[in-house]
Amino acid sequence: MSRLNEAEIRRIAELAVKQLEGQATAANVEKVVHEAVQRMSGQGAAAAARHERMKNVPVNNHAKGQRIILTAFGANSIGILAGLTSELAALKCDIVDLSQKIMQDFFTIMILVDAGNSDVAYEQIRERMARVGESFNLKVIVQHEDIFKTMHRV
Amino acid sequence: MRIELPEILETIRMTEVEHFDIRTVTMGINLKDCISDSLPRLKNNIYEKLMRTAAEHVATAEKVEAQYGISIANKRISVTPVALVGDGYYAEDFVEIAEVLDKAADNLGVDYLGGFSALVQKGFSKGDLSLIRAIPEALTSTRHVCASVNVATTKAGINMDAVYLMGKIIKQTAEKSADNDGIGCAKLVVFANAPEDNPFIAGAFHGVSEPDVVVNVGISGPGVILRAVREARNADFPTLADHIRRMAFKITRAGEFVGRKVAGLQNIPYGIVDISLAPTPMPGDSIADILKAMGLQDVGAPGTTAALALLNDAVKRGGLMASSHVGGMSGAFIPVSEDQGMISAARAGHITLEKMEAMTSVCSVGIDMVAVPGDTSAESIAGLIADECAIGVSNSKTTAVRVIPVPGKTVGEEADYGGLLGIAPIMPLSKIDNSHFIHRGGRIPAPVKGINN
């Protein structure tokens, strides 16, 4: 089989993101895409066999207990989203999901973050994100995801 | 299982605006293995065990608070009823034991320690009597220690000797702390059918059938329940109850979750969540406001007891669905000084002790944080306790009295205790003589439960 071109690889990646849904972290996507490319390129039956074994195993690579929900709200201003997300990137936190609304100049954002790859302690993430919030006059609340699951799901 | 934005915003609104928090995470600690025939050794054993067992309690609770963004208002400890641990010692020895408990609580950073307690529903042991006699001094010379005495159960009846004795002890405790409007009495509860796993102060103690160490949780959420009631608007009663039930589910889940985390991180078994709605003097954190939102002009109006019954039952339905282990008191608290709505109702004369007595039959505790005139006799206080016990014993439920005869003050005046204890307007208590009844002595027999009325 000939080598895959860039557009095809991107398509595989997009498909993988869709398949992985909430667990689409950079590491996960990369792994799945890598395996797919290897398999399609016919490079080694071992990779295909591994893929076959992994097929029924739920992909869940994030370190247990490291999914965090960041909520921020306050008056809207330019650069809030950039400020928050670039600080998250600096902390090596993956953004898994994000939803944002502006209601009558009131900015509200919720970011689901996978901090499994971050080497920074939870307390520090909390503190640094709060500091970014302060610079935009935002209230930033950082909470572990489990509290929401507990309260809102039977 | 995606979490939706409105769900996240609701949680944040509950904690940031509506004062939802975990009222207390209480570590129950068994002290039976501290018993010794030497007082210094007993005191040392108690101190060592508390410091060893609860070393990480406050730090762990704070960590969980930060991680999940739900504040834990109080970190507390309850211990085996001290009358058992120190049986055989004299009253002055018990004061020393209370001081050791206080020292440990202080060094551990907990706000209160409950369990300076005796269970005397059927009679006194020597240790029980010594402990009870030590209460006025112990509560004055310590800051964190709380005392409770169980004087009645459905199975044993009402120990009227203990009821009268407690009337006198409450008077003495108030006198000892006269400079602070008798604040010692705020740390003293007289119970009927006391639960052994209650995490709430001042009545918390670690029951004899409990494991060596356990973590129990008490929730607090009048503010969020108030919103649920308001959102029900003019709905009929089933719909109103449904709104309350759904909200109670959420707050109980949060309570149980936090309790399990605090217990799990310390490798301690998790016990129960107490689903009592506990108010604070903060505006909007009031049980009275919930009853008013249901459609009463003020608490004390005819219908108040029915409204409270509805509230209590709906909270239980939601709470029981949310947790496998609900325990403790698990009913609404209606303390006067700790609830802004109750304070204003008492000031206006809308709520009376007689109405509160009726409300006791459908909620937990009963006459709680009530200030009465300083010249109230021990017999009158004993009569109040006996009435509450009768309701508890006959209805197989917990009832309690935490009453403060404020020295030198009378109806129309107030006692300001500050913080969570709040402001207590002095309420009138009937002065009709009951001394011949109280002085009889002995036990009121356990009630017949077969022919219920």
XYZ file of C-alpha atoms in Angstrom:
607
model
C 0.000 0.000 0.000
C 1.248 3.433 -0.825
C 1.949 5.953 1.934
C -1.028 7.996 3.114
C -1.068 11.658 2.250
C -1.532 14.452 4.785
C -5.215 15.023 4.033
C -5.992 11.372 4.667
C -4.155 11.385 7.969
C -6.087 14.484 9.048
C -9.337 12.759 8.146
C -8.375 9.790 10.299
C -7.539 12.147 13.154
C -10.901 13.893 12.870
C -12.658 10.562 12.854
C -10.687 9.495 15.929
C -11.634 12.667 17.791
C -15.269 12.004 17.023
C -15.025 8.376 18.114
C -13.211 9.186 21.338
C -15.740 11.844 22.312
C -15.018 13.116 25.803
C -11.707 11.308 25.978
C -10.148 13.009 22.976
C -6.933 14.175 24.572
C -3.933 14.935 22.398
C -2.189 11.779 23.573
C -5.206 9.588 22.881
C -5.795 10.955 19.411
C -2.158 10.621 18.521
C -2.099 7.002 19.635
C -5.231 6.013 17.751
C -4.161 7.818 14.596
C -0.698 6.332 14.797
C -2.122 2.840 15.047
C -4.547 3.438 12.190
C -1.830 4.786 9.958
C 0.421 1.855 10.785
C -2.346 -0.628 10.079
C -3.412 1.003 6.822
C 0.168 1.299 5.694
C 0.493 -2.440 6.218
C 3.519 -1.925 8.505
C 3.515 -4.949 10.717
C 0.846 -7.441 11.633
C 1.762 -6.858 15.293
C 0.224 -3.382 15.269
C -2.965 -4.730 13.722
C -3.138 -7.500 16.314
C -2.647 -4.955 19.088
C -5.384 -2.829 17.635
C -7.648 -5.874 17.518
C -6.963 -6.585 21.211
C -7.546 -2.966 22.180
C -10.763 -2.625 20.247
C -13.045 -3.500 23.123
C -11.011 -1.808 25.812
C -12.378 1.635 26.556
C -9.770 4.231 25.743
C -9.237 6.095 28.953
C -5.731 7.332 29.239
C -6.160 10.323 31.469
C -4.713 9.835 34.903
C -7.547 8.878 37.213
C -8.955 11.767 39.198
C -7.387 14.447 37.078
C -10.324 15.841 35.150
C -11.063 19.342 36.252
C -13.866 21.724 35.454
C -12.946 25.370 35.295
C -15.777 27.851 35.449
C -15.256 31.564 35.032
C -17.685 34.421 35.001
C -17.600 38.202 35.013
C -17.900 41.232 32.751
C -16.889 40.505 29.161
C -13.629 41.896 27.820
C -11.279 41.183 24.917
C -8.828 38.332 25.323
C -10.468 36.405 28.177
C -10.594 33.116 26.304
C -7.038 33.531 25.000
C -5.793 34.366 28.458
C -7.410 31.361 30.098
C -6.503 28.842 27.406
C -2.899 29.933 26.997
C -2.373 29.595 30.744
C -3.921 26.111 30.574
C -1.551 25.247 27.741
C 1.384 26.506 29.796
C 0.221 24.198 32.584
C 0.088 21.286 30.116
C -3.640 20.924 30.645
C -5.626 19.507 27.744
C -8.948 21.108 26.934
C -11.444 18.308 26.462
C -14.606 20.327 26.216
C -15.497 23.968 26.312
C -18.706 25.897 26.374
C -19.020 29.627 26.520
C -21.851 32.128 26.582
C -22.158 35.877 26.732
C -25.391 36.993 28.308
C -25.953 40.763 28.451
C -22.200 41.487 28.557
C -21.800 38.845 31.210
C -19.158 36.339 30.243
C -19.587 32.711 31.342
C -17.312 29.876 30.392
C -16.943 26.245 31.361
C -13.824 24.354 30.374
C -13.413 20.635 30.984
C -9.728 20.022 31.385
C -7.648 16.878 31.521
C -4.731 17.595 33.803
C -3.389 14.049 33.575
C -0.279 15.209 31.712
C 0.381 18.252 33.818
C 3.325 18.115 36.182
C 1.898 20.967 38.226
C 0.041 20.213 41.462
C -3.717 20.746 41.577
C -3.425 23.549 44.109
C -1.042 25.420 41.819
C -3.323 25.038 38.801
C -6.118 26.478 40.929
C -4.020 29.364 42.079
C -2.578 30.235 38.664
C -5.944 30.116 36.947
C -7.430 32.311 39.673
C -4.653 34.809 39.046
C -5.411 34.892 35.322
C -9.043 35.439 36.235
C -8.132 38.371 38.458
C -6.321 40.105 35.608
C -9.592 40.040 33.633
C -11.822 40.773 36.648
C -13.268 37.286 36.417
C -14.230 34.914 39.166
C -12.544 31.603 38.365
C -13.627 28.427 40.097
C -11.659 25.225 39.641
C -13.308 22.011 40.773
C -12.796 18.328 40.269
C -15.257 16.894 37.764
C -16.558 14.204 40.138
C -18.545 16.623 42.293
C -20.787 17.478 39.344
C -21.249 13.838 38.379
C -22.189 13.077 41.960
C -24.720 15.846 42.308
C -26.410 15.718 38.938
C -26.455 12.041 37.957
C -28.361 9.237 39.643
C -21.854 11.307 30.597
C -21.374 14.918 29.674
C -21.950 17.526 32.349
C -24.073 20.327 30.985
C -23.344 23.991 31.533
C -26.610 24.694 33.409
C -25.747 21.895 35.857
C -22.341 23.378 36.512
C -23.790 26.834 36.941
C -26.414 25.505 39.330
C -23.770 23.917 41.543
C -21.785 27.121 41.560
C -24.858 29.172 42.358
C -25.601 26.828 45.264
C -22.155 27.242 46.787
C -21.448 30.872 45.906
C -24.860 32.506 46.361
C -27.075 30.201 48.401
C -24.590 29.275 51.148
C -24.705 25.579 50.392
C -21.885 23.942 52.267
C -21.108 20.867 54.242
C -21.969 21.945 57.758
C -19.668 19.514 59.464
C -17.352 16.610 58.877
C -17.167 14.932 62.258
C -14.665 12.242 63.124
C -16.011 9.832 65.730
C -13.294 8.353 67.921
C -13.646 5.487 70.376
C -11.996 6.211 73.732
C -12.861 2.941 75.494
C -9.306 1.705 74.990
C -8.029 4.696 76.976
C -9.577 3.587 80.272
C -7.112 3.436 83.155
C -7.190 3.300 86.955
C -4.711 6.155 87.078
C -6.078 9.616 86.240
C -2.812 10.941 84.738
C -2.540 7.826 82.580
C -6.210 8.085 81.497
C -5.719 11.711 80.514
C -2.521 10.891 78.681
C -4.127 7.970 76.831
C -7.016 10.172 75.693
C -4.728 12.948 74.541
C -2.411 10.592 72.694
C -5.229 8.740 70.962
C -6.949 11.921 69.794
C -3.723 13.458 68.520
C -2.751 10.232 66.767
C -6.117 9.483 65.186
C -7.243 12.927 64.107
C -3.830 14.367 63.184
C -4.772 14.790 59.527
C -8.505 15.420 59.920
C -8.565 19.186 59.414
C -5.887 19.195 56.695
C -7.686 16.429 54.788
C -11.016 18.202 54.975
C -9.392 21.398 53.710
C -7.817 19.522 50.827
C -11.176 18.050 49.819
C -12.768 21.499 50.082
C -10.221 22.925 47.649
C -10.420 20.041 45.238
C -14.192 20.010 44.846
C -14.993 23.623 45.579
C -17.550 22.793 48.275
C -16.756 24.450 51.552
C -16.816 22.464 54.786
C -17.902 24.894 57.471
C -16.766 22.876 60.485
C -14.322 20.093 61.218
C -15.240 18.365 64.442
C -14.619 15.380 66.659
C -16.978 13.253 68.689
C -15.820 10.784 71.310
C -17.222 7.893 73.332
C -19.490 9.260 76.100
C -16.894 10.374 78.607
C -18.940 9.107 81.570
C -18.122 5.579 80.353
C -14.439 6.248 79.858
C -14.039 7.941 83.233
C -16.472 5.899 85.303
C -15.277 5.647 88.886
C -13.723 9.114 88.937
C -15.010 12.181 90.784
C -16.536 15.366 89.359
C -13.292 17.340 89.702
C -11.476 14.577 87.798
C -14.002 14.899 84.978
C -13.253 18.615 84.747
C -9.605 17.677 84.214
C -10.612 15.185 81.508
C -12.647 17.909 79.796
C -9.582 20.136 79.839
C -7.515 17.420 78.173
C -10.175 17.038 75.489
C -10.126 20.793 75.006
C -6.346 20.871 74.681
C -6.425 18.137 72.045
C -9.235 19.880 70.121
C -7.270 23.105 70.216
C -4.062 21.511 68.938
C -5.894 19.591 66.225
C -7.583 22.763 64.982
C -11.156 21.451 65.232
C -13.839 23.901 66.267
C -15.812 21.668 68.620
C -15.447 18.307 70.313
C -18.622 16.517 71.403
C -18.991 13.595 73.762
C -18.692 14.983 77.269
C -21.795 12.905 77.688
C -23.724 10.465 79.825
C -26.577 8.100 78.928
C -28.818 7.953 81.978
C -32.285 7.148 80.640
C -32.657 4.291 83.109
C -30.421 5.402 85.952
C -27.061 6.809 86.984
C -23.757 5.072 87.438
C -21.230 6.790 89.709
C -19.390 8.077 86.637
C -22.612 9.429 85.104
C -23.381 11.464 88.214
C -19.819 12.739 88.501
C -19.782 13.803 84.855
C -23.115 15.593 85.103
C -21.985 17.436 88.248
C -18.792 18.443 86.407
C -20.685 19.956 83.445
C -21.043 23.572 84.693
C -17.346 23.854 85.517
C -16.189 21.849 82.468
C -18.151 23.983 80.014
C -16.858 27.173 81.595
C -13.180 26.205 81.735
C -13.057 24.823 78.165
C -13.753 26.357 74.778
C -14.331 23.450 72.400
C -15.916 20.775 74.567
C -19.656 20.097 74.248
C -21.782 18.110 76.657
C -24.953 16.090 76.227
C -27.054 13.933 78.519
C -29.619 11.436 77.303
C -32.400 11.274 79.896
C -35.100 9.268 78.103
C -35.676 6.585 75.483
C -38.785 4.940 74.073
C -37.708 1.635 75.623
C -36.708 2.951 79.052
C -39.134 5.816 79.606
C -38.139 9.148 81.113
C -35.683 9.337 83.995
C -37.317 12.215 85.871
C -34.503 12.344 88.446
C -32.153 13.097 85.570
C -34.613 15.606 84.082
C -34.759 17.556 87.361
C -30.996 17.288 87.829
C -30.442 18.676 84.319
C -32.784 21.574 85.109
C -30.468 22.461 87.991
C -27.282 21.840 85.964
C -28.505 24.159 83.188
C -29.155 26.884 85.783
C -25.679 26.415 87.281
C -24.006 26.412 83.868
C -25.738 29.673 82.971
C -24.662 31.237 86.285
C -21.037 30.173 85.769
C -20.925 31.924 82.402
C -23.129 34.855 83.467
C -20.604 37.350 82.069
C -21.285 35.996 78.580
C -25.085 35.700 78.855
C -24.852 32.054 79.939
C -23.080 30.884 76.792
C -22.037 27.641 78.533
C -25.597 26.394 78.001
C -25.153 26.688 74.216
C -22.767 23.746 74.534
C -25.166 21.546 76.511
C -27.989 19.395 75.143
C -30.504 17.238 76.977
C -31.774 14.405 74.793
C -34.492 11.825 74.433
C -33.579 8.968 72.058
C -30.140 10.431 71.277
C -28.640 9.049 68.041
C -25.181 7.482 68.373
C -23.851 8.743 65.043
C -24.960 12.372 65.145
C -22.296 14.625 63.600
C -23.908 17.866 64.805
C -22.744 19.806 67.813
C -23.577 20.205 70.655
C -25.165 16.741 70.806
C -22.516 14.711 68.962
C -21.003 11.681 70.676
C -19.440 8.471 69.408
C -21.821 5.658 70.332
C -20.619 2.493 72.020
C -21.638 0.311 69.053
C -19.671 2.407 66.551
C -16.340 1.279 65.029
C -13.042 2.510 66.463
C -12.972 5.529 64.156
C -15.567 6.779 61.692
C -16.331 9.899 59.673
C -19.894 11.262 59.708
C -21.157 14.199 57.708
C -23.827 16.822 58.267
C -25.138 18.860 55.372
C -26.519 22.350 55.386
C -28.672 23.778 52.685
C -31.667 25.900 53.720
C -30.648 28.445 51.055
C -30.941 26.008 48.159
C -34.152 24.487 49.483
C -35.539 28.016 49.771
C -34.833 28.524 46.064
C -36.524 25.206 45.245
C -39.627 26.324 47.160
C -39.626 29.717 45.460
C -39.284 28.119 42.046
C -42.357 26.023 42.767
C -44.293 29.328 42.892
C -48.003 28.659 43.384
C -47.798 24.940 42.722
C -49.919 22.497 44.708
C -48.424 20.459 47.561
C -47.299 17.363 45.603
C -45.380 19.608 43.191
C -43.913 21.637 46.040
C -42.749 18.456 47.765
C -41.245 17.266 44.500
C -39.156 20.444 44.107
C -37.793 20.047 47.630
C -37.115 16.352 47.150
C -35.051 16.907 44.009
C -32.919 19.564 45.647
C -32.420 17.448 48.777
C -31.094 14.684 46.548
C -28.375 16.933 45.143
C -27.167 18.313 48.440
C -27.168 14.895 50.088
C -25.117 13.476 47.229
C -22.596 16.256 47.674
C -22.485 15.596 51.425
C -21.987 11.888 51.051
C -19.337 12.416 48.378
C -17.343 14.825 50.523
C -17.656 12.525 53.550
C -16.406 9.530 51.606
C -13.444 11.509 50.298
C -12.451 12.824 53.726
C -12.784 9.317 55.190
C -11.099 7.571 52.265
C -8.040 9.825 52.217
C -7.452 8.990 55.879
C -8.236 5.283 55.487
C -11.108 5.575 57.918
C -14.548 4.036 57.403
C -17.241 6.413 56.269
C -20.309 6.334 58.495
C -23.436 8.294 57.635
C -24.693 11.518 56.211
C -27.082 13.405 58.450
C -29.616 15.106 56.201
C -30.757 17.661 58.744
C -31.152 21.083 57.206
C -28.979 23.194 59.476
C -29.511 26.964 59.287
C -27.009 29.703 60.107
C -27.706 33.305 61.144
C -26.693 34.414 57.616
C -29.529 36.014 55.623
C -31.083 33.473 53.257
C -29.819 30.462 55.210
C -32.966 30.036 57.252
C -35.534 27.294 57.832
C -38.078 29.923 58.862
C -37.699 31.590 55.453
C -38.544 28.281 53.746
C -41.744 27.972 55.768
C -42.612 31.564 54.917
C -41.909 30.954 51.223
C -44.465 28.153 51.376
C -47.097 30.764 52.102
C -47.047 31.657 55.785
C -46.794 35.303 56.805
C -44.410 34.229 59.556
C -43.485 31.122 61.484
C -45.959 30.603 64.272
C -48.973 31.051 62.007
C -51.531 28.218 62.110
C -50.202 25.714 59.570
C -46.557 26.095 60.625
C -46.332 22.538 61.946
C -47.852 21.151 58.736
C -45.433 23.154 56.602
C -42.504 21.883 58.640
C -43.757 18.297 58.366
C -43.972 18.612 54.589
C -40.469 20.087 54.410
C -38.961 17.439 56.647
C -40.546 14.542 54.806
C -39.623 15.830 51.349
C -36.001 16.307 52.429
C -35.932 12.743 53.749
C -37.285 11.334 50.479
C -34.587 13.032 48.423
C -31.874 12.303 50.948
C -32.662 8.602 51.307
C -32.534 8.174 47.552
C -29.153 9.886 47.445
C -27.347 7.937 50.130
C -27.225 4.349 51.363
C -26.430 5.434 54.895
C -28.519 8.245 56.237
C -28.314 8.616 60.016
C -27.892 10.995 62.919
C -30.831 13.318 63.478
C -31.911 13.784 59.874
C -34.684 16.308 60.367
C -34.859 20.068 60.067
C -33.304 22.053 62.905
C -35.258 25.015 64.203
C -32.777 26.743 66.527
C -33.985 30.223 67.383
C -30.711 32.159 67.699
C -29.052 30.465 64.707
C -31.780 31.266 62.189
C -32.441 34.827 61.032
C -36.101 34.107 60.306
C -36.640 32.494 63.709
C -34.903 35.428 65.428
C -37.244 37.939 63.817
C -40.302 35.770 64.532
C -39.261 35.540 68.186
C -38.695 39.301 68.347
C -42.152 39.926 66.934
C -43.649 37.429 69.372
C -44.951 35.330 66.468
C -43.255 32.156 67.592
C -43.733 30.873 71.125
C -42.227 28.002 73.067
C -45.593 26.246 72.954
C -45.634 26.368 69.137
C -42.040 25.184 68.990
C -42.989 22.270 71.195
C -45.634 21.280 68.647
C -43.119 21.664 65.819
C -40.789 19.279 67.657
C -43.136 16.431 66.867
C -42.302 16.684 63.149
C -38.657 17.786 63.103
C -35.417 17.002 64.846
C -34.247 18.375 68.170
C -36.996 20.827 69.137
C -36.353 23.501 71.741
C -32.961 24.520 70.415
C -30.901 27.609 71.234
C -33.784 29.213 73.059
C -33.087 31.920 75.618
C -35.490 32.229 78.560
C -35.493 34.729 81.457
C -32.647 34.313 83.941
C -35.053 33.923 86.855
C -36.666 30.811 85.345
C -36.641 28.063 87.977
C -34.854 24.737 87.590
C -38.297 23.108 87.895
C -39.686 25.086 84.947
C -36.697 24.116 82.809
C -37.107 20.503 83.934
C -40.772 20.686 82.922
C -39.780 21.935 79.478
C -37.313 19.049 79.161
C -39.927 16.540 80.359
C -42.434 17.775 77.758
C -39.904 17.427 74.954
C -38.925 13.965 76.211
C -42.577 12.919 76.241
C -42.919 13.849 72.566
C -39.734 11.968 71.689
C -40.473 8.887 73.738
C -44.105 8.537 72.634
C -43.276 9.078 68.948
C -40.042 7.048 68.868
C -38.002 9.987 67.695
C -35.127 12.144 68.846
C -36.008 15.299 70.724
C -33.767 17.632 72.655
C -33.574 20.795 74.667
C -30.808 23.384 74.460
C -32.093 26.226 76.544
C -30.279 29.206 78.060
C -31.706 30.929 81.159
C -29.816 34.189 80.525
C -28.670 35.544 83.917
C -30.024 38.981 84.737
C -32.069 39.318 81.566
C -35.763 39.007 80.883
C -38.357 39.059 78.106
C -37.753 41.964 75.711
C -33.981 41.721 76.007
C -31.577 39.736 73.840
C -28.398 37.714 74.220
C -25.836 38.118 71.433
C -23.465 35.149 71.188
C -21.895 36.070 67.853
C -20.826 33.852 64.973
C -22.825 30.724 64.229
C -24.579 30.871 67.612
C -26.295 34.127 66.656
C -28.667 36.333 68.649
C -31.261 34.945 71.045
C -34.277 37.104 71.965
C -35.440 36.102 75.446
C -38.689 34.167 75.066
C -41.368 33.897 77.749
C -41.752 30.531 79.479
C -44.877 29.854 81.505
C -44.386 30.495 85.235
C -47.271 28.276 86.325
C -45.945 26.127 89.155
C -45.024 22.500 88.390
C -42.681 21.796 91.291
C -44.846 19.135 92.944
C -44.839 17.152 89.682
C -41.100 17.544 89.064
C -40.157 16.660 92.670
C -41.871 13.263 92.624
C -38.747 11.484 91.371
C -38.309 8.131 89.665
C -38.953 7.152 86.099
C -41.990 7.780 83.906
C -42.677 4.291 82.493
C -41.947 3.500 78.855
C -44.985 4.144 76.642
C -47.373 1.523 75.281
C -46.640 1.197 71.586
C -49.348 -1.293 70.623
C -52.338 1.005 70.982
C -51.117 4.074 69.149
C -52.703 7.431 69.870
